[in-house]
Tab-separated table of C-alpha atoms in Angstrom:
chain	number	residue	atom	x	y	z
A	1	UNK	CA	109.305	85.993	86.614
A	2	UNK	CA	111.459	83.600	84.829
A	3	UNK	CA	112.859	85.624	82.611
A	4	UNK	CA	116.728	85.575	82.678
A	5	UNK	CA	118.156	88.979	84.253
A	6	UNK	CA	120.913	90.536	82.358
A	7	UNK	CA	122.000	93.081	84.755
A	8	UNK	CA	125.221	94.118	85.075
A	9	UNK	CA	125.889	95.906	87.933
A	10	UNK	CA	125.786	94.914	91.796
A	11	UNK	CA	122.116	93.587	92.884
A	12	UNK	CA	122.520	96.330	96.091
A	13	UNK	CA	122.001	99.247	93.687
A	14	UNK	CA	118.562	98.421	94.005
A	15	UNK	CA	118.010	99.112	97.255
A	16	UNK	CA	120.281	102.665	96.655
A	17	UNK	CA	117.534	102.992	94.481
A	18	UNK	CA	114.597	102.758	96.347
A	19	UNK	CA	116.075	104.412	98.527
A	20	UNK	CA	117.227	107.581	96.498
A	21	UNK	CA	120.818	107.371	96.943
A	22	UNK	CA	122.655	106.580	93.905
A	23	UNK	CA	124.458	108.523	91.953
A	24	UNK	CA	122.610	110.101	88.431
A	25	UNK	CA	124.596	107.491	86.539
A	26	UNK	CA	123.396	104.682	88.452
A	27	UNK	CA	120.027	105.679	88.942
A	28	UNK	CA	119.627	105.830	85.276
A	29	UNK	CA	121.807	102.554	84.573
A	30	UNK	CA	119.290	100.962	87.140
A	31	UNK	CA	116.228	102.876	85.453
A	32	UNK	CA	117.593	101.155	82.032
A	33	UNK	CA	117.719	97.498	83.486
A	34	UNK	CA	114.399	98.156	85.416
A	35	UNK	CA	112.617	98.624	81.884
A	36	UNK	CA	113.563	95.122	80.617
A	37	UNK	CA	113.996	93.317	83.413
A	38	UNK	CA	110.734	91.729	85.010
A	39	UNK	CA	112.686	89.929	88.277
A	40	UNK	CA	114.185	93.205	89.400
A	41	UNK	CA	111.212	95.170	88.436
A	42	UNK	CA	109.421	92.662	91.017
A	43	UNK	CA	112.638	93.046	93.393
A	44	UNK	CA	112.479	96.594	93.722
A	45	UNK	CA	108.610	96.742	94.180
A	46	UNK	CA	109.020	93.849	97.217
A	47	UNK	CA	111.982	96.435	98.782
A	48	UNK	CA	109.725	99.246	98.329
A	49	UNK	CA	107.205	97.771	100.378
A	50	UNK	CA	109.670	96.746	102.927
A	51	UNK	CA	110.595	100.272	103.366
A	52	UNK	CA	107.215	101.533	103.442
A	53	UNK	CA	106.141	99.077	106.366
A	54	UNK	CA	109.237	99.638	108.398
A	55	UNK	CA	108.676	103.454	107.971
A	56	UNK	CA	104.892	103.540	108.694
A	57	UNK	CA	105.755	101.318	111.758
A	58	UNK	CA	105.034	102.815	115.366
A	59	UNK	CA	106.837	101.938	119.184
A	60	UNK	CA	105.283	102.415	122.310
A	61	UNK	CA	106.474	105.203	123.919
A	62	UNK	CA	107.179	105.915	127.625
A	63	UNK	CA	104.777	108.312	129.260
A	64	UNK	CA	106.124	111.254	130.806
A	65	UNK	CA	106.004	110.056	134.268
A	66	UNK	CA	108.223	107.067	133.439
A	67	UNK	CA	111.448	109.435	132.967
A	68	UNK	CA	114.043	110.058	135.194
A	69	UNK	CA	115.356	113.086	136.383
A	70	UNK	CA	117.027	114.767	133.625
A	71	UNK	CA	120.820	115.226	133.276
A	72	UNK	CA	121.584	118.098	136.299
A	73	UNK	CA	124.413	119.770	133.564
A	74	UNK	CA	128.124	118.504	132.758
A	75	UNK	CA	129.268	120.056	136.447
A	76	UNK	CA	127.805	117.395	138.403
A	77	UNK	CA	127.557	114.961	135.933
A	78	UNK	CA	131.329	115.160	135.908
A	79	UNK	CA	131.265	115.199	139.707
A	80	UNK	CA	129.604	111.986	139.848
A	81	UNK	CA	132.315	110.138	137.377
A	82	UNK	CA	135.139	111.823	139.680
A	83	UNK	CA	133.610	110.448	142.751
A	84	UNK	CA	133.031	106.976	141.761
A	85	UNK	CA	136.363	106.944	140.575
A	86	UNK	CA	137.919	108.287	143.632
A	87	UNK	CA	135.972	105.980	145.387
A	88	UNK	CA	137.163	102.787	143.657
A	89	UNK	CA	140.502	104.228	144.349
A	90	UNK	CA	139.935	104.720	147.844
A	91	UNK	CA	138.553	101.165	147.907
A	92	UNK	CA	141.740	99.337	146.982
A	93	UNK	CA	144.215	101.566	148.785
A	94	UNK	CA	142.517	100.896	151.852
A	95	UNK	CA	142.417	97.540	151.467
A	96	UNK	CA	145.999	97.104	150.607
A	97	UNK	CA	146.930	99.188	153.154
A	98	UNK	CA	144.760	97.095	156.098
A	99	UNK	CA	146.162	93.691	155.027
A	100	UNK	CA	149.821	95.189	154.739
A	101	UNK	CA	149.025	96.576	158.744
A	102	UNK	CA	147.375	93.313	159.758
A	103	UNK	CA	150.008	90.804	157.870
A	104	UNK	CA	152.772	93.092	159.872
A	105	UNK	CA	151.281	93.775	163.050
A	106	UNK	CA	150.228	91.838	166.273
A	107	UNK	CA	146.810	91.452	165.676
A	108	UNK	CA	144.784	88.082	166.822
A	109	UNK	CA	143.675	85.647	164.680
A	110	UNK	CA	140.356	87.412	164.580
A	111	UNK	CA	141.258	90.534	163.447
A	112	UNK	CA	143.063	88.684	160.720
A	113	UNK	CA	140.825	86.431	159.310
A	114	UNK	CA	138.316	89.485	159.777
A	115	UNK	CA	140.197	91.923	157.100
A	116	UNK	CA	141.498	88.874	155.263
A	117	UNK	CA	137.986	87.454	154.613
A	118	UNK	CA	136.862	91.127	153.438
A	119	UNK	CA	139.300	91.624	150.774
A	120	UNK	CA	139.360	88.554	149.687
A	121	UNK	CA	135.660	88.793	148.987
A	122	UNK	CA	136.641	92.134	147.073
A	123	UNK	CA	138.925	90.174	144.843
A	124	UNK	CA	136.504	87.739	144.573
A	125	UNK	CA	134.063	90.151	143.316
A	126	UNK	CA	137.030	91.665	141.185
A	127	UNK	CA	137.935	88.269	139.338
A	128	UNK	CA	134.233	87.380	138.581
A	129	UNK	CA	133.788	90.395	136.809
A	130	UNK	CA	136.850	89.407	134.699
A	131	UNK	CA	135.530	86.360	133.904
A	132	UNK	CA	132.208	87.579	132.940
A	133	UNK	CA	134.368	90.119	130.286
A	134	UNK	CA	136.155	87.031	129.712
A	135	UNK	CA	133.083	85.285	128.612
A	136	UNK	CA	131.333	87.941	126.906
A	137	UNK	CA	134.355	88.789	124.617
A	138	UNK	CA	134.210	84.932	123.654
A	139	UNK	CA	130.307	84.855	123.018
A	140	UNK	CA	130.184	88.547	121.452
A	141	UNK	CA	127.398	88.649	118.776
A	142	UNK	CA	129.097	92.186	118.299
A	143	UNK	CA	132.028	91.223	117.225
A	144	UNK	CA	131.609	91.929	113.330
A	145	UNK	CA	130.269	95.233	114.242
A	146	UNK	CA	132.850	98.325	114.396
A	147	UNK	CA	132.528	100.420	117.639
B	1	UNK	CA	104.988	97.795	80.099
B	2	UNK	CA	104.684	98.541	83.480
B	3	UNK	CA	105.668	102.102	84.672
B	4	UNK	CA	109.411	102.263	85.940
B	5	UNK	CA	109.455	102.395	89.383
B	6	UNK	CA	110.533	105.802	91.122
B	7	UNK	CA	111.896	106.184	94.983
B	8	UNK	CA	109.573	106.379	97.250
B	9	UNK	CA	109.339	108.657	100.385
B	10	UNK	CA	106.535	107.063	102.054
B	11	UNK	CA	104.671	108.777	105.209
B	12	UNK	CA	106.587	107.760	108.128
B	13	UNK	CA	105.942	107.704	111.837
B	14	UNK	CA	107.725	110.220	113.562
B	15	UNK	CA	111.139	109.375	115.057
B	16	UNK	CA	111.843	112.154	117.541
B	17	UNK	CA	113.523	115.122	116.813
B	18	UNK	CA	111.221	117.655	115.421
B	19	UNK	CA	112.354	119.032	112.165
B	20	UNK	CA	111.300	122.919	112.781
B	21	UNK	CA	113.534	123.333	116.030
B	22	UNK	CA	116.623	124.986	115.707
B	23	UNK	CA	119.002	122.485	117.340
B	24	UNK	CA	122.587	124.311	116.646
B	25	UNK	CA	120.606	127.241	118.393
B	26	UNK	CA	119.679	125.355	121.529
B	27	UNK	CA	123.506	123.278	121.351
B	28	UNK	CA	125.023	126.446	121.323
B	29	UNK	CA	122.758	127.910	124.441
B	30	UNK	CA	123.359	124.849	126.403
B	31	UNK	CA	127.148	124.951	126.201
B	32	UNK	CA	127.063	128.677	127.310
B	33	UNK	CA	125.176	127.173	130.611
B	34	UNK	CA	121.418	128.369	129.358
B	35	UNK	CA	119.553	125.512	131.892
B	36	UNK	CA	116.557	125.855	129.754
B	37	UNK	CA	118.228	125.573	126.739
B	38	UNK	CA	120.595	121.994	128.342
B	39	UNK	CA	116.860	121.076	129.417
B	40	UNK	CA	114.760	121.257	126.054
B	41	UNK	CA	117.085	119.873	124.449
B	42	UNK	CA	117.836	116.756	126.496
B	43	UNK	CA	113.825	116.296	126.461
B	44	UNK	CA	113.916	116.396	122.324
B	45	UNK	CA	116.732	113.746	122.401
B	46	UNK	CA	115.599	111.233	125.210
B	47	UNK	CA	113.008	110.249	122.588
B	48	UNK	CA	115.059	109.636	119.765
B	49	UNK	CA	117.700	107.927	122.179
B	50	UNK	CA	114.706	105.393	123.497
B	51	UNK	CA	113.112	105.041	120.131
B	52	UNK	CA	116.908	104.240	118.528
B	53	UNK	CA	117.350	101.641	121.668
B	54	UNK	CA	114.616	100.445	121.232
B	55	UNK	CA	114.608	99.245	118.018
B	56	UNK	CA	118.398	98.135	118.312
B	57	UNK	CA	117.953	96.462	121.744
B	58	UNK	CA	114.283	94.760	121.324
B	59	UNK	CA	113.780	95.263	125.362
B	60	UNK	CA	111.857	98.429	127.316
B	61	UNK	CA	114.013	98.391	130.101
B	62	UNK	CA	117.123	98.360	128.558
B	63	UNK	CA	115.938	100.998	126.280
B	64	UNK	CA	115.354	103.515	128.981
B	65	UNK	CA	118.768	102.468	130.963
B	66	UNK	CA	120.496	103.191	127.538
B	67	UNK	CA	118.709	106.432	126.759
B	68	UNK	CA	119.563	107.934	130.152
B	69	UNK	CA	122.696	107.151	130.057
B	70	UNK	CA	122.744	108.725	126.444
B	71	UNK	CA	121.584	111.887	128.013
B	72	UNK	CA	124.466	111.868	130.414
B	73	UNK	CA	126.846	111.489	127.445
B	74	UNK	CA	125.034	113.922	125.405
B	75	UNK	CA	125.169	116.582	128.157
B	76	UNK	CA	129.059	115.893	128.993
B	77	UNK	CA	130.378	115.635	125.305
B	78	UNK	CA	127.895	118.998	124.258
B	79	UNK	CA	131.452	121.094	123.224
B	80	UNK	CA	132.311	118.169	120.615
B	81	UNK	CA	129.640	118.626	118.797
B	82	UNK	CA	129.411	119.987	115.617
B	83	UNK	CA	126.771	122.589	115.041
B	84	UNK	CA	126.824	122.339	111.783
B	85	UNK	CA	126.172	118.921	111.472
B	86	UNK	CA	122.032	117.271	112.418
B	87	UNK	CA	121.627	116.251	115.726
B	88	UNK	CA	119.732	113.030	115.474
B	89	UNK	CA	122.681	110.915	114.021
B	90	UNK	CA	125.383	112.233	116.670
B	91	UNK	CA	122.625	111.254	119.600
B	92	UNK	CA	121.884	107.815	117.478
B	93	UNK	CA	126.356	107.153	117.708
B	94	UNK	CA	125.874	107.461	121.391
B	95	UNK	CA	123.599	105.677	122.125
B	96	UNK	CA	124.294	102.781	119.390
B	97	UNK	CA	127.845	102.934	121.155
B	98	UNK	CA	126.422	102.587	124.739
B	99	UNK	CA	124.159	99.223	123.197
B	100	UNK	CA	127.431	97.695	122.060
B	101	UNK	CA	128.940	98.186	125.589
B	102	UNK	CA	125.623	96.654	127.151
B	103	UNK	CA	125.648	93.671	125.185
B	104	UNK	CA	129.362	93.194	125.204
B	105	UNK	CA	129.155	93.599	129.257
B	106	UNK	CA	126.770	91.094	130.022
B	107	UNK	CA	123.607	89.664	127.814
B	108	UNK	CA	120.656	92.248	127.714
B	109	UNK	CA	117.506	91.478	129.477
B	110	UNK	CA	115.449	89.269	127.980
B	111	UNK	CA	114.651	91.230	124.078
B	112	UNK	CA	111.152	91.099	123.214
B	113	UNK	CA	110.372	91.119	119.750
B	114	UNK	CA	109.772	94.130	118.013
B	115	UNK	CA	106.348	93.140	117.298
B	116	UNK	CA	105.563	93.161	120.792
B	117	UNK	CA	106.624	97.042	121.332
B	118	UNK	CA	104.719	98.437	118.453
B	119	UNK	CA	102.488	100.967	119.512
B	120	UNK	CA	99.209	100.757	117.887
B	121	UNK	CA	98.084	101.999	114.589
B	122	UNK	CA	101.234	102.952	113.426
B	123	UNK	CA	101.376	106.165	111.186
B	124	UNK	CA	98.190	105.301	109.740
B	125	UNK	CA	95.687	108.346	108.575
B	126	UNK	CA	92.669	109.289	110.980
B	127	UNK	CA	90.667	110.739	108.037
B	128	UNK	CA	88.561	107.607	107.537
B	129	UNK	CA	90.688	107.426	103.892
B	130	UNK	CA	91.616	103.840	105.258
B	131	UNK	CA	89.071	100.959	106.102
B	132	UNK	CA	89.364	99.214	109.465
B	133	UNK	CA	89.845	96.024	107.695
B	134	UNK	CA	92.945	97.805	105.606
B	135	UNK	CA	94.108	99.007	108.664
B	136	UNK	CA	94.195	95.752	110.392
B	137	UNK	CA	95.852	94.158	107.548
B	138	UNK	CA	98.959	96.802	107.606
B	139	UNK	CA	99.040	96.516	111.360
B	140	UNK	CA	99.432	92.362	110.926
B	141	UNK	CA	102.190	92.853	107.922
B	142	UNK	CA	103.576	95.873	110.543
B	143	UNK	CA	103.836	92.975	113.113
B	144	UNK	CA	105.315	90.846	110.857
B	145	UNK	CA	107.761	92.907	109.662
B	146	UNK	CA	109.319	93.744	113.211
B	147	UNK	CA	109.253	90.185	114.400
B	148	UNK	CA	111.477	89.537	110.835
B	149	UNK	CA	113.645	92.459	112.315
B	150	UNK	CA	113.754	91.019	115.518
B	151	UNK	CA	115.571	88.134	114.216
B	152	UNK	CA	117.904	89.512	112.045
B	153	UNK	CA	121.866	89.193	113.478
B	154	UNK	CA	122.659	92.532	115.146
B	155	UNK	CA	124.997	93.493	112.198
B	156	UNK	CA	122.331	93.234	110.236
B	157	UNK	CA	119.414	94.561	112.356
B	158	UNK	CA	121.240	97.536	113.241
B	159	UNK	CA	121.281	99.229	109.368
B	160	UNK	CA	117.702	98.426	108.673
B	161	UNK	CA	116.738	100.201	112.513
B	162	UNK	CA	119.104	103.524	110.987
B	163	UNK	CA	117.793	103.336	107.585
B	164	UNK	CA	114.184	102.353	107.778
B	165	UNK	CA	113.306	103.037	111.037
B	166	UNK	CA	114.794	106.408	111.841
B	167	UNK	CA	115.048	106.919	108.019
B	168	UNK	CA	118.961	108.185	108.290
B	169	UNK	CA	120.840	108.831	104.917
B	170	UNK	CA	123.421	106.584	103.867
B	171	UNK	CA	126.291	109.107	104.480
B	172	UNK	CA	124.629	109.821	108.028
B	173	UNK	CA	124.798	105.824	108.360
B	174	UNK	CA	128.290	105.332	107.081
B	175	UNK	CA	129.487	107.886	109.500
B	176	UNK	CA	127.790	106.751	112.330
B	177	UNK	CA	129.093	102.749	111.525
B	178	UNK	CA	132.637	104.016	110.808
B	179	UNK	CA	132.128	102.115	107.178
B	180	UNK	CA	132.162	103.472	103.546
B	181	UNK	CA	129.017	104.152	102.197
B	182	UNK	CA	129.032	101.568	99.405
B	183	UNK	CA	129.477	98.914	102.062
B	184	UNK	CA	126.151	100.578	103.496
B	185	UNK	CA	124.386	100.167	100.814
B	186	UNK	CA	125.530	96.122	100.780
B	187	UNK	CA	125.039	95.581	103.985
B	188	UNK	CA	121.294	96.918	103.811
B	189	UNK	CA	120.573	95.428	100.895
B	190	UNK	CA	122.087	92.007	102.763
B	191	UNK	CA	119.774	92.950	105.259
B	192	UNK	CA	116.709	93.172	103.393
B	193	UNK	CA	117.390	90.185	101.298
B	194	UNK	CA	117.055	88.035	104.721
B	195	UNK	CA	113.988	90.028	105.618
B	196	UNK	CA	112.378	88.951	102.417
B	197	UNK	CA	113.477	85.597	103.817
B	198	UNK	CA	112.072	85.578	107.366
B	199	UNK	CA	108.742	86.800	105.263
B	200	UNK	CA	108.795	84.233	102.921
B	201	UNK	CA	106.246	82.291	104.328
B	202	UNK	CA	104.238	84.784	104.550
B	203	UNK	CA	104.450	85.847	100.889
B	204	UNK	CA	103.630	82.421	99.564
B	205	UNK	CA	100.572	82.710	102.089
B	206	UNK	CA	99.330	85.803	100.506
B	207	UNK	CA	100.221	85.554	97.303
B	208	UNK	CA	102.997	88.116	97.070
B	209	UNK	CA	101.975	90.756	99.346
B	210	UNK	CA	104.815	92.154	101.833
């Protein structure tokens, strides 16, 4: 195995080769090296086996019973995004539109502390969600990968 | 002098999406509101989505979150897809998109390791053709294998789950990462290289043997 390697083209053409995706030209400049060449000959047989262990590999499946209810068709699927939308809409506009009533109007103390203390815990709800995005974006162990 | 090494194209456990079903057929019913059609084929995808989670994710919960919501996706982007094109790597983009958004929202459950959610036996023979004592041996290097896996860095992870575990082609790969197709090829080999790594142990322990 320690004989020198003389190859002279990128080291990851040997795993397009095992895998059966280079070009004809490659393929046979790899098949050329691969005749002299002891290391890679060793190389490719170690990726090989890789391959063939990852492949053969099996995962535990779900049984049937463990699915949910399947998808009822784009219709209500689309419903269901328009009404949690709406409803998120709804949300704030009502809640902007109680504290502007309440701020203006004679209401006790009660009342006010009552719808203040709600929306507040809204925004409070709103703003840790932020900061969890906030966080996440900082700590993302996706960040080298394109979306 | 040894004989030259050719590709392989090793047995492989199944990933999902049977090869004899005509999927344009059943895209193309779907979209014209067949409910039987919409139905068979979300049941041939939610394995592939699970499988593809799975792999990526390393957690059974998460897996199943991801592949329903995959199904949701699939049903409500059906008229984007190209018929001409396989279905497995446009439900793989989904749901490899919808894994990104988990882990980028909060951290994922928990991941198990690979090792952990390998289903026994793998896609060996039942024709007696292997020994139980083979057999045991490729399940322990099987279970070594996905544990390596399991700690690869996602970037790297996520090309040897398309390639060698749902056994994608490199253009079906480069399209699905938004990269060219030389820099798949890289990046797997990359990926394998720290495989042998993680397995090196294990190779001096055996004496060479993957």
């Amino acid at each position: 195995m320690n004989t020198p390697c003389h190859r002279t083209f990128e080291e990851a053409l040997l795993s397009g080769f095992v895998d059966g995706e280079l070009t004809q030209a490659d393929e046979q400049r790899v098949r050329l090296h691969l005749e002299d060449c002891p290391r890679c000959r060793g190389l490719v047989r170690e990726l090989q086996e890789l391959r063939e262990v990852a492949m053969a590999s099996k995962f535990s499946e779900p049984n049937p019973t463990e699915w949910g209810e399947l998808p009822r068709g784009r219709a209500s699927t689309l419903f269901r995004s328009l009404g949690w939308v709406l409803l998120a809409v709804w949300t704030a506009a009502t809640a902007a539109y109680a504290v502007w009533q309440v701020a203006a109007g004679p209401e006790g103390l009660a009342v006010k502390v009552l719808v203040f203390g709600g929306v507040a815990g809204l925004v409070l709800l709103l703003v840790s969600v932020l900061l969890d995005r906030l966080r996440a974006a900082r700590t993302d162990r996706y960040k080298g990968v394109q979306r | 002098m040894e004989a030259i090494l050719i590709p392989v194209h090793p047995h492989r456990a199944s990933t999902g999406l049977a090869p004899d079903v005509d999927h344009a057929r059943l895209v193309v019913e779907a979209r014209s509101g067949d409910p039987g059609a919409s139905e068979a084929l979300l049941v041939l995808c939610r394995r592939t989505a699970f499988l593809a989670a799975l792999q990526l994710l390393g957690n059974r919960e998460d897996a199943m979150d991801v592949a329903q919501d995959a199904l949701i996706r699939l049903v409500t982007s059906l008229d984007r897809f190209d018929v001409t094109r396989p279905l497995k790597p446009w439900v793989i983009t989904i749901v490899r998109h919808l894994v990104i958004d988990l882990s980028r929202r909060r951290r994922v459950r928990r991941a198990d390791s690979l090792e952990a959610l390998l289903a026994e036996g793998g896609s060996e023979p039942r024709d007696g053709s292997v020994s139980p004592e083979q057999s045991a041996e490729h399940e322990e290097v099987r279970r070594r294998v996905a544990r390596a896996v399991s700690h690869l860095p996602p970037l790297h992870r996520e090309v040897i789950v398309l390639r060698d575990y749902q056994d994608l082609s490199y253009d079906e790969m480069a399209r699905i990462l938004g990269i060219p197709r030389g820099t798949v090829m890289s990046r797997l080999h990359r990926a394998r290289s720290l495989l042998r790594d993680g397995l090196s142990e294990y190779h001096s322990g055996k004496g060479g043997r993957t």
